[in-house]
PDB file of C-alpha atoms in Angstrom:
ATOM      1  CA  UNK W 264      20.662  69.194  36.167  1.00 62.00           C
ATOM      2  CA  UNK W 265      19.073  71.163  33.316  1.00 68.00           C
ATOM      3  CA  UNK W 266      22.456  71.324  31.564  1.00 64.00           C
ATOM      4  CA  UNK W 267      22.943  67.557  31.850  1.00 66.00           C
ATOM      5  CA  UNK W 268      19.344  66.967  30.688  1.00 73.00           C
ATOM      6  CA  UNK W 269      19.986  69.108  27.580  1.00 75.00           C
ATOM      7  CA  UNK W 270      23.168  67.172  26.910  1.00 74.00           C
ATOM      8  CA  UNK W 271      21.269  63.883  27.284  1.00 78.00           C
ATOM      9  CA  UNK W 272      18.789  64.980  24.633  1.00 83.00           C
ATOM     10  CA  UNK W 273      21.609  66.107  22.351  1.00 81.00           C
ATOM     11  CA  UNK W 274      23.498  62.809  22.622  1.00 79.00           C
ATOM     12  CA  UNK W 275      20.342  60.730  22.243  1.00 84.00           C
ATOM     13  CA  UNK W 276      19.648  62.617  19.022  1.00 85.00           C
ATOM     14  CA  UNK W 277      23.217  62.076  17.862  1.00 84.00           C
ATOM     15  CA  UNK W 278      22.996  58.349  18.674  1.00 85.00           C
ATOM     16  CA  UNK W 279      19.786  58.138  16.627  1.00 87.00           C
ATOM     17  CA  UNK W 280      21.583  59.873  13.738  1.00 86.00           C
ATOM     18  CA  UNK W 281      24.478  57.370  13.946  1.00 83.00           C
ATOM     19  CA  UNK W 282      22.054  54.428  13.936  1.00 84.00           C
ATOM     20  CA  UNK W 283      20.160  55.917  10.977  1.00 85.00           C
ATOM     21  CA  UNK W 284      23.376  56.474   9.003  1.00 83.00           C
ATOM     22  CA  UNK W 285      24.361  52.898   9.716  1.00 78.00           C
ATOM     23  CA  UNK W 286      21.017  51.907   8.180  1.00 79.00           C
ATOM     24  CA  UNK W 287      21.295  54.165   5.132  1.00 78.00           C
ATOM     25  CA  UNK W 288      24.914  53.580   4.058  1.00 73.00           C
ATOM     26  CA  UNK W 289      24.420  50.008   2.722  1.00 67.00           C
ATOM     27  CA  UNK W 290      21.272  51.145   0.902  1.00 66.00           C
ATOM     28  CA  UNK W 291      22.927  53.999  -0.978  1.00 68.00           C
ATOM     29  CA  UNK W 292      25.877  51.836  -2.038  1.00 62.00           C
ATOM     30  CA  UNK W 293      25.922  50.739  -5.695  1.00 61.00           C
ATOM     31  CA  UNK W 294      24.382  47.307  -6.235  1.00 58.00           C
ATOM     32  CA  UNK W 295      22.674  45.176  -3.632  1.00 62.00           C
ATOM     33  CA  UNK W 296      24.927  44.434  -0.590  1.00 63.00           C
ATOM     34  CA  UNK W 297      22.333  42.036   0.846  1.00 70.00           C
ATOM     35  CA  UNK W 298      22.480  39.818  -2.255  1.00 71.00           C
ATOM     36  CA  UNK W 299      26.288  39.860  -2.157  1.00 69.00           C
ATOM     37  CA  UNK W 300      26.283  38.735   1.485  1.00 72.00           C
ATOM     38  CA  UNK W 301      23.715  36.021   0.851  1.00 75.00           C
ATOM     39  CA  UNK W 302      25.752  34.733  -2.110  1.00 76.00           C
ATOM     40  CA  UNK W 303      28.934  34.648  -0.014  1.00 71.00           C
ATOM     41  CA  UNK W 304      27.195  32.708   2.744  1.00 73.00           C
ATOM     42  CA  UNK W 305      25.498  30.300   0.352  1.00 75.00           C
ATOM     43  CA  UNK W 306      28.893  29.314  -1.086  1.00 73.00           C
ATOM     44  CA  UNK W 307      29.805  27.808   2.275  1.00 70.00           C
ATOM     45  CA  UNK W 308      26.593  26.118   3.277  1.00 71.00           C
ATOM     46  CA  UNK W 309      22.840  26.498   2.688  1.00 75.00           C
ATOM     47  CA  UNK W 310      21.218  29.376   4.560  1.00 76.00           C
ATOM     48  CA  UNK W 311      17.727  29.324   6.009  1.00 78.00           C
ATOM     49  CA  UNK W 312      14.904  31.617   4.818  1.00 79.00           C
ATOM     50  CA  UNK W 313      14.920  33.234   8.281  1.00 77.00           C
ATOM     51  CA  UNK W 314      18.617  34.122   7.896  1.00 76.00           C
ATOM     52  CA  UNK W 315      18.027  35.563   4.434  1.00 75.00           C
ATOM     53  CA  UNK W 316      15.099  37.635   5.721  1.00 75.00           C
ATOM     54  CA  UNK W 317      17.233  39.012   8.577  1.00 73.00           C
ATOM     55  CA  UNK W 318      20.012  39.955   6.137  1.00 72.00           C
ATOM     56  CA  UNK W 319      17.490  41.694   3.882  1.00 71.00           C
ATOM     57  CA  UNK W 320      16.155  43.625   6.861  1.00 67.00           C
ATOM     58  CA  UNK W 321      19.641  44.752   7.847  1.00 65.00           C
ATOM     59  CA  UNK W 322      21.133  45.538   4.449  1.00 64.00           C
ATOM     60  CA  UNK W 323      18.155  46.366   2.294  1.00 60.00           C
ATOM     61  CA  UNK W 324      16.369  45.136  -0.773  1.00 61.00           C
ATOM     62  CA  UNK W 325      16.032  47.517  -3.748  1.00 54.00           C
ATOM     63  CA  UNK W 326      12.354  46.738  -4.343  1.00 59.00           C
ATOM     64  CA  UNK W 327      11.344  47.030  -0.676  1.00 62.00           C
ATOM     65  CA  UNK W 328       9.665  49.938   1.097  1.00 72.00           C
ATOM     66  CA  UNK W 329      12.402  52.003   2.773  1.00 75.00           C
ATOM     67  CA  UNK W 330      10.235  52.961   5.748  1.00 80.00           C
ATOM     68  CA  UNK W 331       9.341  49.326   6.437  1.00 78.00           C
ATOM     69  CA  UNK W 332      13.000  48.367   6.071  1.00 76.00           C
ATOM     70  CA  UNK W 333      13.896  50.990   8.672  1.00 81.00           C
ATOM     71  CA  UNK W 334      11.318  49.616  11.103  1.00 82.00           C
ATOM     72  CA  UNK W 335      12.581  46.064  10.498  1.00 78.00           C
ATOM     73  CA  UNK W 336      16.165  47.243  10.983  1.00 79.00           C
ATOM     74  CA  UNK W 337      15.350  48.870  14.332  1.00 82.00           C
ATOM     75  CA  UNK W 338      13.552  45.698  15.371  1.00 81.00           C
ATOM     76  CA  UNK W 339      16.575  43.539  14.544  1.00 76.00           C
ATOM     77  CA  UNK W 340      18.877  46.023  16.277  1.00 80.00           C
ATOM     78  CA  UNK W 341      16.762  46.066  19.439  1.00 79.00           C
ATOM     79  CA  UNK W 342      17.255  42.287  19.629  1.00 77.00           C
ATOM     80  CA  UNK W 343      21.033  42.649  19.263  1.00 74.00           C
ATOM     81  CA  UNK W 344      20.948  41.107  15.793  1.00 76.00           C
ATOM     82  CA  UNK W 345      23.273  42.621  13.208  1.00 75.00           C
ATOM     83  CA  UNK W 346      23.571  39.550  11.043  1.00 73.00           C
ATOM     84  CA  UNK W 347      26.126  36.798  10.517  1.00 74.00           C
ATOM     85  CA  UNK W 348      29.793  37.375   9.808  1.00 78.00           C
ATOM     86  CA  UNK W 349      30.770  36.186   6.332  1.00 73.00           C
ATOM     87  CA  UNK W 350      34.374  35.682   7.475  1.00 74.00           C
ATOM     88  CA  UNK W 351      33.507  33.684  10.588  1.00 76.00           C
ATOM     89  CA  UNK W 352      30.240  32.168   9.307  1.00 70.00           C
ATOM     90  CA  UNK W 353      27.960  31.026  10.908  1.00 70.00           C
ATOM     91  CA  UNK W 354      28.914  33.151  13.943  1.00 78.00           C
ATOM     92  CA  UNK W 355      26.778  36.275  14.618  1.00 82.00           C
ATOM     93  CA  UNK W 356      28.808  39.458  14.437  1.00 83.00           C
ATOM     94  CA  UNK W 357      28.186  40.249  18.120  1.00 83.00           C
ATOM     95  CA  UNK W 358      29.832  36.966  19.071  1.00 83.00           C
ATOM     96  CA  UNK W 359      32.815  37.782  16.851  1.00 84.00           C
ATOM     97  CA  UNK W 360      33.166  41.236  18.391  1.00 84.00           C
ATOM     98  CA  UNK W 361      32.844  39.825  21.906  1.00 83.00           C
ATOM     99  CA  UNK W 362      35.874  37.598  21.288  1.00 82.00           C
ATOM    100  CA  UNK W 363      38.082  40.586  20.459  1.00 81.00           C
ATOM    101  CA  UNK W 364      36.641  43.085  22.928  1.00 81.00           C
ATOM    102  CA  UNK W 365      38.344  41.729  26.113  1.00 83.00           C
ATOM    103  CA  UNK W 366      41.750  41.793  24.390  1.00 82.00           C
ATOM    104  CA  UNK W 367      41.270  45.369  23.209  1.00 82.00           C
ATOM    105  CA  UNK W 368      39.831  46.680  26.479  1.00 80.00           C
ATOM    106  CA  UNK W 369      42.726  45.166  28.422  1.00 81.00           C
ATOM    107  CA  UNK W 370      45.542  46.224  26.099  1.00 81.00           C
ATOM    108  CA  UNK W 371      44.384  49.616  24.846  1.00 79.00           C
ATOM    109  CA  UNK W 372      42.523  50.554  28.049  1.00 80.00           C
ATOM    110  CA  UNK W 373      45.479  49.869  30.348  1.00 84.00           C
ATOM    111  CA  UNK W 374      48.042  51.472  28.039  1.00 85.00           C
ATOM    112  CA  UNK W 375      45.868  54.572  27.586  1.00 84.00           C
ATOM    113  CA  UNK W 376      45.680  55.069  31.356  1.00 86.00           C
ATOM    114  CA  UNK W 377      49.446  54.465  31.747  1.00 89.00           C
ATOM    115  CA  UNK W 378      50.275  56.936  28.962  1.00 87.00           C
ATOM    116  CA  UNK W 379      47.875  59.468  30.512  1.00 88.00           C
ATOM    117  CA  UNK W 380      49.427  59.177  33.984  1.00 89.00           C
ATOM    118  CA  UNK W 381      53.016  59.335  32.740  1.00 89.00           C
ATOM    119  CA  UNK W 382      52.385  62.130  30.236  1.00 86.00           C
ATOM    120  CA  UNK W 383      50.317  64.218  32.649  1.00 86.00           C
ATOM    121  CA  UNK W 384      52.764  63.770  35.536  1.00 85.00           C
ATOM    122  CA  UNK W 385      55.760  64.717  33.426  1.00 85.00           C
ATOM    123  CA  UNK W 386      53.778  67.609  31.923  1.00 84.00           C
ATOM    124  CA  UNK W 387      53.105  69.005  35.405  1.00 82.00           C
ATOM    125  CA  UNK W 388      56.798  68.746  36.257  1.00 81.00           C
ATOM    126  CA  UNK W 389      57.910  70.340  32.998  1.00 80.00           C
ATOM    127  CA  UNK W 390      55.239  73.046  32.838  1.00 76.00           C
ATOM    128  CA  UNK W 391      55.762  74.174  36.430  1.00 76.00           C
ATOM    129  CA  UNK W 392      59.302  75.269  35.567  1.00 77.00           C
ATOM    130  CA  UNK W 393      59.285  76.214  31.849  1.00 76.00           C
ATOM    131  CA  UNK W 394      62.664  76.833  30.289  1.00 73.00           C
ATOM    132  CA  UNK W 395      64.578  74.838  32.906  1.00 78.00           C
ATOM    133  CA  UNK W 396      66.812  71.886  32.005  1.00 78.00           C
ATOM    134  CA  UNK W 397      64.089  69.248  32.477  1.00 73.00           C
ATOM    135  CA  UNK W 398      61.649  71.186  30.308  1.00 73.00           C
ATOM    136  CA  UNK W 399      64.279  71.834  27.628  1.00 80.00           C
ATOM    137  CA  UNK W 400      64.942  68.100  27.335  1.00 82.00           C
ATOM    138  CA  UNK W 401      61.432  66.677  27.756  1.00 82.00           C
ATOM    139  CA  UNK W 402      59.502  69.072  25.489  1.00 80.00           C
ATOM    140  CA  UNK W 403      61.474  68.333  22.266  1.00 82.00           C
ATOM    141  CA  UNK W 404      61.524  64.609  23.120  1.00 81.00           C
ATOM    142  CA  UNK W 405      57.741  64.582  23.604  1.00 81.00           C
ATOM    143  CA  UNK W 406      57.276  66.384  20.288  1.00 81.00           C
ATOM    144  CA  UNK W 407      59.407  63.752  18.584  1.00 80.00           C
ATOM    145  CA  UNK W 408      57.498  60.866  20.193  1.00 77.00           C
ATOM    146  CA  UNK W 409      54.158  62.479  19.354  1.00 73.00           C
ATOM    147  CA  UNK W 410      55.077  62.654  15.678  1.00 76.00           C
ATOM    148  CA  UNK W 411      55.861  58.931  15.419  1.00 76.00           C
ATOM    149  CA  UNK W 412      53.051  56.858  13.829  1.00 74.00           C
ATOM    150  CA  UNK W 413      51.934  53.621  15.467  1.00 73.00           C
ATOM    151  CA  UNK W 414      52.928  51.344  12.597  1.00 73.00           C
ATOM    152  CA  UNK W 415      56.465  52.777  12.425  1.00 78.00           C
ATOM    153  CA  UNK W 416      57.067  52.417  16.164  1.00 80.00           C
ATOM    154  CA  UNK W 417      55.537  48.928  16.070  1.00 78.00           C
ATOM    155  CA  UNK W 418      57.737  47.868  13.139  1.00 80.00           C
ATOM    156  CA  UNK W 419      60.873  49.104  14.928  1.00 83.00           C
ATOM    157  CA  UNK W 420      59.824  47.284  18.103  1.00 83.00           C
ATOM    158  CA  UNK W 421      59.328  44.064  16.131  1.00 81.00           C
ATOM    159  CA  UNK W 422      62.727  44.346  14.456  1.00 83.00           C
ATOM    160  CA  UNK W 423      64.523  45.189  17.689  1.00 83.00           C
ATOM    161  CA  UNK W 424      62.893  42.904  20.252  1.00 85.00           C
ATOM    162  CA  UNK W 425      61.344  40.089  18.224  1.00 82.00           C
ATOM    163  CA  UNK W 426      63.638  39.575  15.216  1.00 79.00           C
ATOM    164  CA  UNK W 427      67.086  40.886  16.189  1.00 83.00           C
ATOM    165  CA  UNK W 428      66.767  39.966  19.868  1.00 82.00           C
ATOM    166  CA  UNK W 429      63.937  37.398  20.191  1.00 81.00           C
ATOM    167  CA  UNK W 430      62.749  38.435  23.639  1.00 86.00           C
ATOM    168  CA  UNK W 431      59.057  38.825  22.784  1.00 85.00           C
ATOM    169  CA  UNK W 432      56.654  37.083  20.358  1.00 82.00           C
ATOM    170  CA  UNK W 433      55.729  38.898  17.168  1.00 77.00           C
ATOM    171  CA  UNK W 434      52.014  38.031  16.978  1.00 77.00           C
ATOM    172  CA  UNK W 435      48.894  36.671  18.718  1.00 78.00           C
ATOM    173  CA  UNK W 436      47.543  37.584  22.150  1.00 77.00           C
ATOM    174  CA  UNK W 437      48.862  34.487  23.931  1.00 77.00           C
ATOM    175  CA  UNK W 438      50.329  31.066  23.280  1.00 78.00           C
ATOM    176  CA  UNK W 439      47.835  29.279  21.007  1.00 72.00           C
ATOM    177  CA  UNK W 440      48.486  25.972  22.761  1.00 75.00           C
ATOM    178  CA  UNK W 441      46.977  27.335  26.012  1.00 75.00           C
ATOM    179  CA  UNK W 442      43.281  27.395  26.807  1.00 75.00           C
ATOM    180  CA  UNK W 443      42.027  30.952  27.531  1.00 74.00           C
ATOM    181  CA  UNK W 444      41.210  31.444  31.191  1.00 74.00           C
ATOM    182  CA  UNK W 445      42.444  32.860  34.469  1.00 76.00           C
ATOM    183  CA  UNK W 446      45.276  30.375  34.968  1.00 79.00           C
ATOM    184  CA  UNK W 447      48.660  31.837  35.859  1.00 84.00           C
ATOM    185  CA  UNK W 448      50.233  30.230  32.790  1.00 83.00           C
ATOM    186  CA  UNK W 449      47.745  31.859  30.392  1.00 82.00           C
ATOM    187  CA  UNK W 450      47.925  35.267  32.115  1.00 84.00           C
ATOM    188  CA  UNK W 451      51.745  35.192  32.015  1.00 86.00           C
ATOM    189  CA  UNK W 452      51.638  34.300  28.311  1.00 85.00           C
ATOM    190  CA  UNK W 453      49.116  37.094  27.581  1.00 84.00           C
ATOM    191  CA  UNK W 454      51.304  39.651  29.374  1.00 86.00           C
ATOM    192  CA  UNK W 455      54.385  38.435  27.494  1.00 85.00           C
ATOM    193  CA  UNK W 456      52.592  38.795  24.144  1.00 84.00           C
ATOM    194  CA  UNK W 457      51.196  42.236  25.065  1.00 83.00           C
ATOM    195  CA  UNK W 458      54.534  43.876  25.923  1.00 85.00           C
ATOM    196  CA  UNK W 459      55.442  45.045  22.412  1.00 85.00           C
ATOM    197  CA  UNK W 460      51.938  46.268  21.409  1.00 85.00           C
ATOM    198  CA  UNK W 461      51.623  48.050  24.767  1.00 85.00           C
ATOM    199  CA  UNK W 462      55.051  49.665  24.393  1.00 85.00           C
ATOM    200  CA  UNK W 463      54.099  50.845  20.893  1.00 83.00           C
ATOM    201  CA  UNK W 464      50.876  52.497  22.066  1.00 82.00           C
ATOM    202  CA  UNK W 465      52.496  54.164  25.109  1.00 85.00           C
ATOM    203  CA  UNK W 466      55.469  55.531  23.170  1.00 83.00           C
ATOM    204  CA  UNK W 467      53.236  56.876  20.397  1.00 80.00           C
ATOM    205  CA  UNK W 468      50.680  58.550  22.672  1.00 81.00           C
ATOM    206  CA  UNK W 469      52.598  59.780  25.731  1.00 85.00           C
ATOM    207  CA  UNK W 470      53.913  62.814  23.849  1.00 82.00           C
ATOM    208  CA  UNK W 471      50.416  64.204  23.247  1.00 82.00           C
ATOM    209  CA  UNK W 472      49.430  63.888  26.913  1.00 85.00           C
ATOM    210  CA  UNK W 473      52.705  65.515  27.990  1.00 86.00           C
ATOM    211  CA  UNK W 474      52.468  68.497  25.641  1.00 83.00           C
ATOM    212  CA  UNK W 475      48.799  69.114  26.462  1.00 83.00           C
ATOM    213  CA  UNK W 476      49.450  69.203  30.219  1.00 84.00           C
ATOM    214  CA  UNK W 477      52.670  71.204  29.905  1.00 84.00           C
ATOM    215  CA  UNK W 478      51.025  73.921  27.813  1.00 82.00           C
ATOM    216  CA  UNK W 479      48.041  74.144  30.167  1.00 83.00           C
ATOM    217  CA  UNK W 480      50.381  74.399  33.177  1.00 82.00           C
ATOM    218  CA  UNK W 481      52.324  77.240  31.582  1.00 81.00           C
ATOM    219  CA  UNK W 482      49.058  79.089  30.944  1.00 80.00           C
ATOM    220  CA  UNK W 483      47.623  78.382  34.400  1.00 80.00           C
ATOM    221  CA  UNK W 484      50.643  79.446  36.473  1.00 76.00           C
ATOM    222  CA  UNK W 485      50.282  82.943  34.987  1.00 74.00           C
ATOM    223  CA  UNK W 486      46.723  83.284  36.371  1.00 75.00           C
ATOM    224  CA  UNK W 487      46.034  85.751  39.198  1.00 75.00           C
ATOM    225  CA  UNK W 488      44.823  83.156  41.698  1.00 75.00           C
ATOM    226  CA  UNK W 489      48.098  81.229  41.356  1.00 73.00           C
ATOM    227  CA  UNK W 490      50.109  84.417  41.846  1.00 74.00           C
ATOM    228  CA  UNK W 491      47.996  85.219  44.905  1.00 76.00           C
ATOM    229  CA  UNK W 492      48.635  81.777  46.388  1.00 73.00           C
ATOM    230  CA  UNK W 493      52.374  82.301  45.971  1.00 71.00           C
ATOM    231  CA  UNK W 494      52.138  85.765  47.537  1.00 78.00           C
ATOM    232  CA  UNK W 495      50.491  84.210  50.603  1.00 76.00           C
ATOM    233  CA  UNK W 496      53.657  82.239  51.212  1.00 74.00           C
ATOM    234  CA  UNK W 497      52.332  78.795  50.340  1.00 74.00           C
ATOM    235  CA  UNK W 498      54.944  76.250  49.338  1.00 74.00           C
ATOM    236  CA  UNK W 499      55.641  75.990  45.635  1.00 74.00           C
ATOM    237  CA  UNK W 500      54.654  72.295  45.626  1.00 77.00           C
ATOM    238  CA  UNK W 501      51.267  73.099  47.157  1.00 77.00           C
ATOM    239  CA  UNK W 502      50.675  75.975  44.748  1.00 73.00           C
ATOM    240  CA  UNK W 503      51.568  73.860  41.733  1.00 77.00           C
ATOM    241  CA  UNK W 504      49.471  70.840  42.750  1.00 75.00           C
ATOM    242  CA  UNK W 505      46.479  72.357  44.570  1.00 73.00           C
ATOM    243  CA  UNK W 506      46.002  75.446  42.407  1.00 71.00           C
ATOM    244  CA  UNK W 507      47.756  75.212  39.040  1.00 75.00           C
ATOM    245  CA  UNK W 508      47.668  71.479  38.248  1.00 75.00           C
ATOM    246  CA  UNK W 509      44.146  71.004  39.583  1.00 75.00           C
ATOM    247  CA  UNK W 510      42.734  73.539  37.132  1.00 75.00           C
ATOM    248  CA  UNK W 511      45.046  72.658  34.263  1.00 77.00           C
ATOM    249  CA  UNK W 512      43.882  69.054  34.560  1.00 78.00           C
ATOM    250  CA  UNK W 513      40.349  69.705  33.266  1.00 74.00           C
ATOM    251  CA  UNK W 514      41.114  69.331  29.534  1.00 77.00           C
ATOM    252  CA  UNK W 515      43.210  66.250  30.308  1.00 80.00           C
ATOM    253  CA  UNK W 516      40.336  64.578  32.161  1.00 76.00           C
ATOM    254  CA  UNK W 517      37.977  65.284  29.266  1.00 72.00           C
ATOM    255  CA  UNK W 518      40.558  63.964  26.821  1.00 77.00           C
ATOM    256  CA  UNK W 519      40.984  60.805  28.888  1.00 78.00           C
ATOM    257  CA  UNK W 520      37.228  60.147  28.890  1.00 71.00           C
ATOM    258  CA  UNK W 521      37.098  60.503  25.097  1.00 69.00           C
ATOM    259  CA  UNK W 522      40.195  58.320  24.660  1.00 75.00           C
ATOM    260  CA  UNK W 523      38.701  55.600  26.836  1.00 69.00           C
ATOM    261  CA  UNK W 524      35.560  55.715  24.697  1.00 63.00           C
ATOM    262  CA  UNK W 525      37.687  55.249  21.606  1.00 62.00           C
ATOM    263  CA  UNK W 526      39.317  52.216  23.232  1.00 62.00           C
ATOM    264  CA  UNK W 527      36.403  50.074  22.017  1.00 59.00           C
ATOM    265  CA  UNK W 528      37.597  50.650  18.460  1.00 55.00           C
ATOM    266  CA  UNK W 529      40.993  49.291  19.374  1.00 53.00           C
ATOM    267  CA  UNK W 530      44.318  50.495  18.087  1.00 66.00           C
ATOM    268  CA  UNK W 531      43.909  49.427  14.471  1.00 69.00           C
ATOM    269  CA  UNK W 532      47.482  49.950  13.293  1.00 69.00           C
ATOM    270  CA  UNK W 533      49.157  48.546  16.415  1.00 72.00           C
ATOM    271  CA  UNK W 534      46.899  45.474  16.462  1.00 76.00           C
ATOM    272  CA  UNK W 535      47.359  44.908  12.725  1.00 75.00           C
ATOM    273  CA  UNK W 536      51.153  45.086  12.985  1.00 76.00           C
ATOM    274  CA  UNK W 537      51.254  42.526  15.795  1.00 79.00           C
ATOM    275  CA  UNK W 538      48.241  40.444  14.611  1.00 77.00           C
ATOM    276  CA  UNK W 539      46.843  41.051  18.093  1.00 80.00           C
ATOM    277  CA  UNK W 540      43.337  39.507  18.373  1.00 82.00           C
ATOM    278  CA  UNK W 541      41.499  42.693  19.351  1.00 80.00           C
ATOM    279  CA  UNK W 542      38.709  44.725  17.791  1.00 81.00           C
ATOM    280  CA  UNK W 543      41.151  46.733  15.673  1.00 78.00           C
ATOM    281  CA  UNK W 544      42.506  43.572  14.077  1.00 80.00           C
ATOM    282  CA  UNK W 545      38.941  42.319  13.524  1.00 82.00           C
ATOM    283  CA  UNK W 546      38.194  45.583  11.731  1.00 80.00           C
ATOM    284  CA  UNK W 547      41.255  45.116   9.541  1.00 80.00           C
ATOM    285  CA  UNK W 548      40.218  41.554   8.666  1.00 79.00           C
ATOM    286  CA  UNK W 549      36.634  42.655   7.961  1.00 80.00           C
ATOM    287  CA  UNK W 550      37.842  45.297   5.477  1.00 77.00           C
ATOM    288  CA  UNK W 551      40.257  42.905   3.739  1.00 75.00           C
ATOM    289  CA  UNK W 552      37.618  40.159   3.396  1.00 73.00           C
ATOM    290  CA  UNK W 553      34.730  42.567   2.629  1.00 72.00           C
ATOM    291  CA  UNK W 554      32.766  41.307   5.620  1.00 76.00           C
ATOM    292  CA  UNK W 555      29.958  43.903   5.441  1.00 74.00           C
ATOM    293  CA  UNK W 556      27.974  42.706   8.482  1.00 78.00           C
ATOM    294  CA  UNK W 557      31.048  42.801  10.711  1.00 81.00           C
ATOM    295  CA  UNK W 558      32.143  46.202   9.366  1.00 80.00           C
ATOM    296  CA  UNK W 559      28.676  47.684   9.948  1.00 79.00           C
ATOM    297  CA  UNK W 560      28.495  46.315  13.499  1.00 83.00           C
ATOM    298  CA  UNK W 561      31.964  47.647  14.299  1.00 82.00           C
ATOM    299  CA  UNK W 562      31.110  51.094  12.892  1.00 81.00           C
ATOM    300  CA  UNK W 563      27.992  51.239  15.047  1.00 82.00           C
ATOM    301  CA  UNK W 564      29.722  49.940  18.199  1.00 80.00           C
ATOM    302  CA  UNK W 565      32.596  52.412  17.892  1.00 79.00           C
ATOM    303  CA  UNK W 566      30.283  55.349  17.121  1.00 80.00           C
ATOM    304  CA  UNK W 567      28.040  54.708  20.130  1.00 80.00           C
ATOM    305  CA  UNK W 568      30.980  54.149  22.477  1.00 78.00           C
ATOM    306  CA  UNK W 569      32.616  57.430  21.414  1.00 77.00           C
ATOM    307  CA  UNK W 570      29.300  59.240  21.908  1.00 80.00           C
ATOM    308  CA  UNK W 571      28.984  57.738  25.395  1.00 78.00           C
ATOM    309  CA  UNK W 572      32.537  58.829  26.213  1.00 74.00           C
ATOM    310  CA  UNK W 573      31.820  62.374  25.003  1.00 74.00           C
ATOM    311  CA  UNK W 574      28.734  62.468  27.206  1.00 77.00           C
ATOM    312  CA  UNK W 575      30.795  61.357  30.228  1.00 74.00           C
ATOM    313  CA  UNK W 576      33.433  63.998  29.428  1.00 70.00           C
ATOM    314  CA  UNK W 577      30.784  66.726  29.154  1.00 71.00           C
ATOM    315  CA  UNK W 578      29.218  65.634  32.447  1.00 71.00           C
ATOM    316  CA  UNK W 579      32.602  65.673  34.202  1.00 69.00           C
ATOM    317  CA  UNK W 580      33.223  69.170  32.891  1.00 65.00           C
ATOM    318  CA  UNK W 581      29.887  70.355  34.247  1.00 65.00           C
ATOM    319  CA  UNK W 582      30.676  68.900  37.671  1.00 66.00           C
ATOM    320  CA  UNK W 583      34.267  70.176  37.850  1.00 61.00           C
ATOM    321  CA  UNK W 584      33.900  73.595  36.216  1.00 60.00           C
ATOM    322  CA  UNK W 585      30.818  75.618  37.295  1.00 59.00           C
ATOM    323  CA  UNK W 586      31.355  78.050  34.400  1.00 58.00           C
ATOM    324  CA  UNK W 587      30.188  75.406  31.894  1.00 56.00           C
ATOM    325  CA  UNK W 588      26.775  75.211  33.610  1.00 54.00           C
ATOM    326  CA  UNK W 589      25.917  78.578  32.107  1.00 53.00           C
ATOM    327  CA  UNK W 590      26.340  77.254  28.567  1.00 51.00           C
TER     328      UNK W 590
END
């Protein structure tokens, strides 16, 4: 418990640092970002004094007291207020993010778990018999897949299965003529639209999971306790699964926790290629349109989610590996 308590303090301090950096970055930028945002909003429709005051609190005013600005910023943040999106005005940025979050969590979350299960399972099979035919074929193939960038795989998938053979749509998360909901028609359309982005993410990431598990298996099967289990006459399957794979899995579990934390940020390149309406595509649009409030909110959301995932991974390590409790 003392180890977990120390980790809690560490991650709370890191979260405070991320929040503080999110406060400072707009204020050290050249010019006055708050005035730029207010001007952009005013071009569309008049803004209220309350809205202008909130923007000043979030993005600074050169003549203001920095300490008071920091207090005001924390107050706005505690109320879940990070301003209005200039791209989707007058929507608050949290509402904009909440529209993309379900798409990203479903697509990237599910594909991350699938890639983890496939890569880890094949890594156990390959690493338990290094140098055999299966390992000789799968290891180079996994290296090749791991070296392929998302956008390249996504572009090939679009050309092959959307342009050359029009089996799948090339953009959007579902048919725009359907109302979002839990109807069978909408769910079927969402699955149909998600096939190519999901395939892109799985193909691009499965190689890393495979190679990580394979290399850990090769290292683990040389350990004394595995050799002892084999000397006792236990079946090879039991030795590989109950002794070798169980211990080799620890880095994979930690990696999965961190990857799931990064899911909140979406798969920027994959979502941009397919114009998939997730958080990654929102980030891309925010950068292109210079939507500072949305960019700042996304930076903060992604940073805190990755920190939370790292904390979960550290906690899992402490529970699964007693040696880490001494650290």
